[in-house]
Coordinates of C-alpha atoms and ligand atoms in Angstrom, one line a residue:
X220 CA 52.8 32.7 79.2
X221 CA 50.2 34.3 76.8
X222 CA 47.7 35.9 78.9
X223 CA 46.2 39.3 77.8
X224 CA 47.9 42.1 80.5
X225 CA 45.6 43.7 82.5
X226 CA 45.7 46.2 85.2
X227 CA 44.6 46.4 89.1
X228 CA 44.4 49.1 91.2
X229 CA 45.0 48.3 95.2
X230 CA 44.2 50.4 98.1
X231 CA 46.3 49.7 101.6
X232 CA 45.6 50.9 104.8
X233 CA 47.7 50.6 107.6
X234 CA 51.2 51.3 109.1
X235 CA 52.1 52.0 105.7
X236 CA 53.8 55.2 105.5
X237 CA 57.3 56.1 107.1
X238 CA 58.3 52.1 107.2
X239 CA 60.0 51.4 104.3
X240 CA 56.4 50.2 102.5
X241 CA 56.6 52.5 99.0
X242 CA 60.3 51.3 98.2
X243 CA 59.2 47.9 99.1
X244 CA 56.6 47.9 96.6
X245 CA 58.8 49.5 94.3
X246 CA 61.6 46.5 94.7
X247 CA 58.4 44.3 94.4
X248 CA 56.9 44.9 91.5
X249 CA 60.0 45.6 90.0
X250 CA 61.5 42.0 89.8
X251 CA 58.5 40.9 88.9
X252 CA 58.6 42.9 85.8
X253 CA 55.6 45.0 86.6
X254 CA 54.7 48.6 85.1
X255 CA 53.0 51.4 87.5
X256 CA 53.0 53.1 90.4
X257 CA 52.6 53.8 94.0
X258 CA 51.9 57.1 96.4
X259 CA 51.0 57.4 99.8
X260 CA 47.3 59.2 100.4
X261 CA 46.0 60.7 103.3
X262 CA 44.2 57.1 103.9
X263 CA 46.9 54.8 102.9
X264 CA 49.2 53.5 100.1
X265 CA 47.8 53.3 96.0
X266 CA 49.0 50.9 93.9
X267 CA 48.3 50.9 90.1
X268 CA 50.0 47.5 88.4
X269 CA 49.7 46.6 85.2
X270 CA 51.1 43.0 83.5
X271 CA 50.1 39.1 83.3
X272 CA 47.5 37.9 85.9
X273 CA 50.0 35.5 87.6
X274 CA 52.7 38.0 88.1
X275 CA 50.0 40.1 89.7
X276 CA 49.0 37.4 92.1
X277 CA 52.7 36.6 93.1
X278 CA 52.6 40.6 94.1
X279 CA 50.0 40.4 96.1
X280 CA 51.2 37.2 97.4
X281 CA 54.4 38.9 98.4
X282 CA 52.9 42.1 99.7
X283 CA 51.2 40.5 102.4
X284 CA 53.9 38.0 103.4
X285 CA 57.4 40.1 102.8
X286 CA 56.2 43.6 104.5
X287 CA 59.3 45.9 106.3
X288 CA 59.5 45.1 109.9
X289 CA 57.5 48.0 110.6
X290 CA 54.7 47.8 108.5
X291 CA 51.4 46.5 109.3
X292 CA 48.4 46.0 106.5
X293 CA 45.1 46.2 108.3
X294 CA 42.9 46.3 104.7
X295 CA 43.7 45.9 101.6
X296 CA 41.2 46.6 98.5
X297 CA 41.9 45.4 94.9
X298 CA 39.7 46.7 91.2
X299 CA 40.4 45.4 88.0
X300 CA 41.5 48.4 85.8
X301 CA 42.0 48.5 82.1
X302 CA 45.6 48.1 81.3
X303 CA 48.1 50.6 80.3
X304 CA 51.5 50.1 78.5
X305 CA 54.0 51.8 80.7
X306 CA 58.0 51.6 80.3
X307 CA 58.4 51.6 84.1
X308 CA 57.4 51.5 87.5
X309 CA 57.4 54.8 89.9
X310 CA 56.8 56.1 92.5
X311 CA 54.8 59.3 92.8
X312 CA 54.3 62.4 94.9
X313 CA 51.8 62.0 98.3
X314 CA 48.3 63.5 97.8
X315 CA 46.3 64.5 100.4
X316 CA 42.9 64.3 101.1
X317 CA 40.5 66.0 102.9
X318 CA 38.7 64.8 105.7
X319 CA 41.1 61.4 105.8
X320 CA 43.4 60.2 108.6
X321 CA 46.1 57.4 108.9
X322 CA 47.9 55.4 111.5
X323 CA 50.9 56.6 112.2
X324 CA 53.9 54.5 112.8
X325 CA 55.6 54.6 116.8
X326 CA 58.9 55.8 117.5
X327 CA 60.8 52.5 117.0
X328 CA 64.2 51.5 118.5
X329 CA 67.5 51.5 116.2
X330 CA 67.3 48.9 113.9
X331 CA 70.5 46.6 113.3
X332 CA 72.1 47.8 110.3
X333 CA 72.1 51.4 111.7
X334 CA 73.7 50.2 115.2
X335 CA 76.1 48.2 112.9
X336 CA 76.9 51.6 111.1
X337 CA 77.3 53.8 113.9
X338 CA 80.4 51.8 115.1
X339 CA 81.8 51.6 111.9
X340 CA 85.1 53.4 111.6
X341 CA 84.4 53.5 107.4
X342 CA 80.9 54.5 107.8
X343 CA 79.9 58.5 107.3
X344 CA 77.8 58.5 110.2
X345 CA 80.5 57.0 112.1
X346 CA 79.5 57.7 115.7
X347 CA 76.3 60.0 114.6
X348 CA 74.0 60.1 117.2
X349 CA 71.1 60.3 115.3
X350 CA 71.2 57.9 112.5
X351 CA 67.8 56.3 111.5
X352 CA 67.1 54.7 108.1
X353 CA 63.3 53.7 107.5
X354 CA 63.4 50.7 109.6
X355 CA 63.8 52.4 112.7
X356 CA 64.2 56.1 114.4
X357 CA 61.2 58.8 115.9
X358 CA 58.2 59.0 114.2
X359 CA 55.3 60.0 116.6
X360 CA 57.3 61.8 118.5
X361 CA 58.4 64.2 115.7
X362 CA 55.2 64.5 112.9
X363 CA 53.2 67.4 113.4
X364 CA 51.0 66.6 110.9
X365 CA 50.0 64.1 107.7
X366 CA 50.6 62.9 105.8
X367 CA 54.2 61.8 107.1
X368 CA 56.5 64.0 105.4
X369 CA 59.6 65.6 106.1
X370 CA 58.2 69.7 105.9
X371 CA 55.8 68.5 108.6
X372 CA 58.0 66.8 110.8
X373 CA 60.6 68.8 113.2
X374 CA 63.2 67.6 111.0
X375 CA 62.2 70.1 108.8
X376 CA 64.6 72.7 109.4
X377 CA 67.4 70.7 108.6
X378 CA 68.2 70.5 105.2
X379 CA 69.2 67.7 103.3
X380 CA 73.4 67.6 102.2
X381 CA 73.7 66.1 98.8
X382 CA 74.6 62.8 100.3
X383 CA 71.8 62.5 102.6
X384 CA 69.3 63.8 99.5
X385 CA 70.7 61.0 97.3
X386 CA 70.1 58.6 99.5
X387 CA 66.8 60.0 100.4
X388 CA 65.9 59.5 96.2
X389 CA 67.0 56.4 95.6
X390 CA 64.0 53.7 95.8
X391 CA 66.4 51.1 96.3
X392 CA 68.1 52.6 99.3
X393 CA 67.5 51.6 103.3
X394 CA 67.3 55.4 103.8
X395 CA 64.5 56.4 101.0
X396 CA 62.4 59.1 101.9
X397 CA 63.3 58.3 105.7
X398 CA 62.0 61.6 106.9
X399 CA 64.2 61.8 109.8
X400 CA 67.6 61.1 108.3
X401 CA 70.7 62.9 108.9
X402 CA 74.0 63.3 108.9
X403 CA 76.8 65.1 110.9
X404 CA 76.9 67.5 108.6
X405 CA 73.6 68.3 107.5
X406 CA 71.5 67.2 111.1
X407 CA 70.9 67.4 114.6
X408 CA 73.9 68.5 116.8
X409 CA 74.7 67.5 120.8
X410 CA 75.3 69.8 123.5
X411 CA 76.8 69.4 126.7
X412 CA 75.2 72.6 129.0
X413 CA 75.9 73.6 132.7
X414 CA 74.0 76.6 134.2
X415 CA 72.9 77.7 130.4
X416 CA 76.9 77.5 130.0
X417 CA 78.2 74.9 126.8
X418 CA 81.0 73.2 128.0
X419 CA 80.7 70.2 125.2
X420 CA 80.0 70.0 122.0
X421 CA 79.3 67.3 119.3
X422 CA 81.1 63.9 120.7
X423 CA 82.6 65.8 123.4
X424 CA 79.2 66.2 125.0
X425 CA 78.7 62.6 125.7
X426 CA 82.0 62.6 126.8
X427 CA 81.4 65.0 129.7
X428 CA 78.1 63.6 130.5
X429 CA 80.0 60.4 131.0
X430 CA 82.4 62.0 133.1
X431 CA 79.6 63.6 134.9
X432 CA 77.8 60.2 135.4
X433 CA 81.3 58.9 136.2
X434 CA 81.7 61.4 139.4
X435 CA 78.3 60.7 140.7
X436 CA 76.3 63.6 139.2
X437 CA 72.9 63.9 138.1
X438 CA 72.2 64.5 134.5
X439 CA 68.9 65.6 132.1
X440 CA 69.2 63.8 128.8
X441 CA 66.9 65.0 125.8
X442 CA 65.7 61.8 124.1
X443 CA 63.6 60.6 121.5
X444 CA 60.1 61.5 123.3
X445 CA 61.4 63.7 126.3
X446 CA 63.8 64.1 128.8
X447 CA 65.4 61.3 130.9
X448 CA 67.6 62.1 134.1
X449 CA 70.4 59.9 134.6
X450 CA 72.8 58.8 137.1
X451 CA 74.9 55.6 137.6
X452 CA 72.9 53.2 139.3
X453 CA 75.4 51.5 141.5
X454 CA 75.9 54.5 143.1
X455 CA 73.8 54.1 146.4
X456 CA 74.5 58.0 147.2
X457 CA 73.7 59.4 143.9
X458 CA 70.3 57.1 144.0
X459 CA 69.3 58.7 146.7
X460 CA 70.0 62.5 146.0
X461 CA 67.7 61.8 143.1
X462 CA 64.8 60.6 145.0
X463 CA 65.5 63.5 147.3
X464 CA 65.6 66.0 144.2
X465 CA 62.9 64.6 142.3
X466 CA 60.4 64.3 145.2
X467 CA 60.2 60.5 144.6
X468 CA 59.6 59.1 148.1
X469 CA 59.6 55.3 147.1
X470 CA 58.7 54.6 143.3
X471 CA 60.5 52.5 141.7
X472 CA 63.3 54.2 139.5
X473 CA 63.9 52.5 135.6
X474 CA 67.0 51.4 134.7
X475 CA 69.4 51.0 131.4
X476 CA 71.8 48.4 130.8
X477 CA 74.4 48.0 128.2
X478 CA 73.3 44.9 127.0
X479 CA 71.4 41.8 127.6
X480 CA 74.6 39.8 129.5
X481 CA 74.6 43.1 132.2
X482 CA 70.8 43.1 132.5
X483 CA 70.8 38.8 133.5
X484 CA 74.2 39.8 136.2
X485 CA 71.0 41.7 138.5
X486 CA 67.5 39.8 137.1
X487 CA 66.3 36.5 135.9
X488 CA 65.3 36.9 132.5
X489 CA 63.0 34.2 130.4
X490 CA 63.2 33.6 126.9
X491 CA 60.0 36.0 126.9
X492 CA 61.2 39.0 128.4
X493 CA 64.2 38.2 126.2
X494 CA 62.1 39.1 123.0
X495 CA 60.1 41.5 124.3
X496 CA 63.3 43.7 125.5
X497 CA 65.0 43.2 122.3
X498 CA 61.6 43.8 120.3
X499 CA 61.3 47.0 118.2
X500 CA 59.4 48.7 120.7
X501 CA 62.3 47.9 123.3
X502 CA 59.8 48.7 126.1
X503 CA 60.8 48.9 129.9
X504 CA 60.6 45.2 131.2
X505 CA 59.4 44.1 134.9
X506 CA 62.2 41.8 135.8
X507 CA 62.9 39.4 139.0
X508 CA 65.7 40.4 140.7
X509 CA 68.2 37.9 141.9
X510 CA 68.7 36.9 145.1
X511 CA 72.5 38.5 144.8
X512 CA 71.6 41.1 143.2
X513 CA 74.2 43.9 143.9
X514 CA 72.7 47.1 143.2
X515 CA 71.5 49.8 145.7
X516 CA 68.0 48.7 147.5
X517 CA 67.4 52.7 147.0
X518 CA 66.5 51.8 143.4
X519 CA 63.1 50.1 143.9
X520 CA 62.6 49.8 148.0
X521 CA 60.7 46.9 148.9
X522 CA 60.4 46.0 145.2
X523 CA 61.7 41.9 144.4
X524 CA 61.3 43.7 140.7
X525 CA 63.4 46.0 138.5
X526 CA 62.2 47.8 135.4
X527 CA 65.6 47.3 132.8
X528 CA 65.5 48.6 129.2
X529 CA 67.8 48.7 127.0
X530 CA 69.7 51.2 125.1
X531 CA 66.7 52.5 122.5
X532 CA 68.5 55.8 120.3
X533 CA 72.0 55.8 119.1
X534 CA 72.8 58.3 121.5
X535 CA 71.9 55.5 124.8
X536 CA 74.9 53.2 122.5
X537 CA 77.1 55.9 122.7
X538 CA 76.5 57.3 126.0
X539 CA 75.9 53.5 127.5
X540 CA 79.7 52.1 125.9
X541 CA 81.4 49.8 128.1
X542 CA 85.0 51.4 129.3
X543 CA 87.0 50.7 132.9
X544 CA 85.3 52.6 135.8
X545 CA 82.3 53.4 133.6
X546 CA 79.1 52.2 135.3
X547 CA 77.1 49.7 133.0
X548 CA 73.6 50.3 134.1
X549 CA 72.2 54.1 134.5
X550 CA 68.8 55.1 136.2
X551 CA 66.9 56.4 133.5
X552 CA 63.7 57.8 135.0
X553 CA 61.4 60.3 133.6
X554 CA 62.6 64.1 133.2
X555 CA 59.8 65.5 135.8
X556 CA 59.1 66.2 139.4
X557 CA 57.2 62.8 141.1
X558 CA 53.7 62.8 139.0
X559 CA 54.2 65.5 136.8
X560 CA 54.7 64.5 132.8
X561 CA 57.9 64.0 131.6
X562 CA 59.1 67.4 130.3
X563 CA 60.0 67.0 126.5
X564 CA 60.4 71.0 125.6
X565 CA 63.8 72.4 126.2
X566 CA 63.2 75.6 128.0
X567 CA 60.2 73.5 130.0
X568 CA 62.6 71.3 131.0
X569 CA 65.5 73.8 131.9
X570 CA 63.3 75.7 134.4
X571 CA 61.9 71.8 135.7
X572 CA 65.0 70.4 135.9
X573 CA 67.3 73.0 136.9
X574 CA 67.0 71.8 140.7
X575 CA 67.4 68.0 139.8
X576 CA 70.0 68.0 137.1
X577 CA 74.1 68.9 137.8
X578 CA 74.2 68.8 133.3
X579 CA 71.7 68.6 130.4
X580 CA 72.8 66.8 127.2
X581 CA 70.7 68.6 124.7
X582 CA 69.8 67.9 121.1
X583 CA 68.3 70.7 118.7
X584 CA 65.8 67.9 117.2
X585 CA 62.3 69.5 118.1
X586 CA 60.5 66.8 120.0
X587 CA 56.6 67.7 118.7
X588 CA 55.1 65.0 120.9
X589 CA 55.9 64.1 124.7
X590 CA 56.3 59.8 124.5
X591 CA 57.4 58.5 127.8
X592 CA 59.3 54.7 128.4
X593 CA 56.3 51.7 128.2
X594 CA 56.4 49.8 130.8
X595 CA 55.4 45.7 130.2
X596 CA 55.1 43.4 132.5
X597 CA 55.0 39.2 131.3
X598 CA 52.7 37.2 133.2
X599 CA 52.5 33.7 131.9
X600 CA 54.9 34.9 129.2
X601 CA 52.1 37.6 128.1
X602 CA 52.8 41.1 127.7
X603 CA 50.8 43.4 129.9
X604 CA 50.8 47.0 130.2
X605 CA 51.7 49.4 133.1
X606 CA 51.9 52.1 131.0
X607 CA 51.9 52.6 126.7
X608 CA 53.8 54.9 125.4
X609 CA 56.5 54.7 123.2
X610 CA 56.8 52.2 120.6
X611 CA 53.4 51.4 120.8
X612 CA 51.3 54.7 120.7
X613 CA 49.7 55.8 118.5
X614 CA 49.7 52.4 117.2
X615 CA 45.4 51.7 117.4
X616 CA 43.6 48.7 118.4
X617 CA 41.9 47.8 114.9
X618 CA 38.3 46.5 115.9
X619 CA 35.8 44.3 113.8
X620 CA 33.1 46.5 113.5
X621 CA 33.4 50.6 112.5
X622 CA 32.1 52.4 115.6
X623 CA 31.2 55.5 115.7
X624 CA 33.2 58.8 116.6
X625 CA 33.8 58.5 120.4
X626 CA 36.4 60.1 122.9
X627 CA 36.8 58.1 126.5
X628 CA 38.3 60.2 129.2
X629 CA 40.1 57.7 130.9
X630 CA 40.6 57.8 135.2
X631 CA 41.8 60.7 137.0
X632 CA 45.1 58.8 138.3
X633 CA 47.3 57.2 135.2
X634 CA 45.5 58.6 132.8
X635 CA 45.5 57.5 129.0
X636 CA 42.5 58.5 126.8
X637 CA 40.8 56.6 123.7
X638 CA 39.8 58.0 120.1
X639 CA 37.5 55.8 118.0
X640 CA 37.3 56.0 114.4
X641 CA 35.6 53.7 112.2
X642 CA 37.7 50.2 112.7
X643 CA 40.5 51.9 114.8
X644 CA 40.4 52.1 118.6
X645 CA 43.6 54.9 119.4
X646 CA 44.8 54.9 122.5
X647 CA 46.4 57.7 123.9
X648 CA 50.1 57.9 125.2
X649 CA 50.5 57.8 129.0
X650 CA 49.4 60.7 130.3
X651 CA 49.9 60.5 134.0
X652 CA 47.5 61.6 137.2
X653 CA 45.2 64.6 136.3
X654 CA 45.3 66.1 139.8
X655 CA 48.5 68.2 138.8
X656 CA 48.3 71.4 136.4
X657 CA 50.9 70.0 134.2
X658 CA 49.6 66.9 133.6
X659 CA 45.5 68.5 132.6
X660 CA 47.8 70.5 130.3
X661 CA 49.1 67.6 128.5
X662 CA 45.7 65.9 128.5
X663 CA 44.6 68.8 126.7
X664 CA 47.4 69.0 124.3
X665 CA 46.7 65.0 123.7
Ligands
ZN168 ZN1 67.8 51.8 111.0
ZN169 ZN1 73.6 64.7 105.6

């Protein structure tokens, strides 16, 4: 075609940073033979694009029907610029701005190719509890501040072995400027403690903390937003030494299950609850439970319902793996005395926990922000909420209008809180009942 080149510049705002979204536009514009650039801001994603009018319409054609998973376009703004000859397209360094904000993207569930990767015997991360690419992995959870890069995260301490970096620089790669990626040798490292004694290290942590689980013990796990306390959930006695412990006269407890096929052995499950479990988000589900439904009453008394998620981290894959004699679904309720928050900083949670737990299986990942477990309920096969947390927050409610700047406090029992900023609504994580000291605290850290 002989059209005269020209140039456009387009602004995106968004879930556009931390999912993949740069390298995307990089693969993009690069087949269709466009020169450039891109670079996160502190609002967004910039794109300069210079060639022939139609390839420019097939990009922006393609940008809004080909996004990562994770990514979500809420505006998009595009200026006809003068063109420039360029031998290339690249991607740039972030700038910041002052005064700007930006979504930022939920912790998200691990994605397929990493679960495919962490049981692959040829694979470097071979059993690495803490492999993430850009499709999935903590985000909220970990940033301490924008715009989403790796020095601002709690991952910054760990730094980068030459493998990790390359992958890291390479546009083309699933793990390109993933901020929280790792390796065994370069990232995050498991521990197995008892009475502030190690007795595990690495893999043989989870292997005593399934030995623990397997002789009817109590565990603390540190997860992706906080800490969980496990037990094997077919163990009527061990049920109920953890409602004794934690001071949880007759809530409901949440449970884990391997896998779909162990989940449907106790509940009905609809093709609706089936997406919504396996969804990125991987929230806790409300589920019927069967009429022969074999576990422990103690779970959820006078409940006809059981809250089931499934594995979320790599470490739930690993710690969850089916073997003779091990249990296949685990109470995994919050980390905290009845209506307190979930505890999500480790000497916080030694000096909570320490009455509760027989073992804590540690991480020396920073968790920055407290996320607990959503909890989703389907009624006519829609979602509603019991609680929003992770996977979902900070994700905000995009409105029509721009409002103005406006804080709701939210009720004193199950508290959440809302931000309002021009066309976003953000909802706070779940909070929990103001009433207790610990849980103002978190309010005020929110
Ligand atoms: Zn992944
Ligand atoms: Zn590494």
């Amino acid at each position: 075609m002989n059209s005269v080149p020209t140039g456009i510049k387009i602004s995106v705002s968004g879930i556009v940073q931390g999912v993949g979204f740069r390298p995307f536009v990089y693969a993009t514009a690069t087949r269709l033979q466009l020169t450039g650039s891109v670079w996160n801001s502190s609002k967004g994603v910039e794109i300069e694009l210079f060639g022939h009018q139609h390839q420019l319409d097939q990009f922006l054609t393609d940008l809004k029907t080909q996004l990562p998973i994770l990514a979500r376009i809420d505006h998009i703004e595009t200026n006809t610029i003068p063109h420039q000859e360029l031998s290339g397209f690249s991607i740039k360094d972030s700038q910041a701005e002052e005064g700007q904000f930006l979504p930022v993207s939920p912790d998200m569930s691990i994605c397929s190719d990493c679960l495919q990767e962490l049981f692959d015997t040829k694979n470097r991360r071979y059993r690495y509890p803490f492999i993430n690419c850009t499709n999935c992995g903590p985000r909220f959870s970990i940033i301490k501040n924008i715009p989403y890069d790796r020095p601002l995260t709690t991952m910054a301490k760990f730094k980068l072995c030459p493998s990790c970096q390359a992958e890291y620089d390479n546009p083309l790669d699933r793990r390109f400027h993933a901020q929280p990626v790792a390796c065994a040798d370069c990232g995050p490292r498991m521990q197995f403690i008892v009475q502030g004694e190690i007795i595990g290290k690495f893999e043989g942590a989870i292997t005593t903390a399934r030995q623990f689980i397997e002789d009817g013990k109590i565990i603390a796990i540190k997860g992706l937003g906080g800490y969980h306390l496990a037990c094997d959930a077919s163990n009527e006695e061990v049920v109920q030494k953890l409602r004794e412990r934690k001071k949880r006269s007759d809530r409901p407890f949440a449970l884990m299950g391997f896998d779909l096929e162990t989940i449907r052995k106790f509940c009905e499950v609809n093709d609706a609850e089936t997406a919504i479990l396996q969804s990125p988000q991987h929230p806790i589900v409300l589920l019927p439970k069967k009429d022969d439904c074999s576990l422990p009453e103690a779970l959820a008394p006078t409940q006809n319902h059981l809250g089931f998620m499934l594995p979320y981290t790599p470490l739930h894959y690993l710690l969850l793996e089916s073997d003779e004699g091990f249990p296949e679904v685990l109470v995994m309720t919050s980390g905290n005395l009845s209506d307190e928050p979930i505890a999500y900083e480790d000497e916080d949670a030694r000096i909570r926990l320490s009455e509760i737990a027989d073992g804590f299986l540690v991480h020396n990942r920073p968790i920055h922000m407290r996320v607990d477990d959503s909890v989703v309920r389907l009624v006519e096969q829609k979602p509603y909420f019991l609680r929003r947390s992770r996977g979902y927050a900070p994700d905000p409610i995009v409105l029509n209008n721009e409002i103005p700047q406006m804080l709701a406090c939210g009720a004193e029992l199950k508290n959440t809180f809302c931000l309002s900023r021009g066309h976003y609504a953000f909802l706070s994580h779940h909070i929990g009942d103001l009433e207790n000291y610990e849980t103002l605290s978190s309010f005020e850290n929110g």
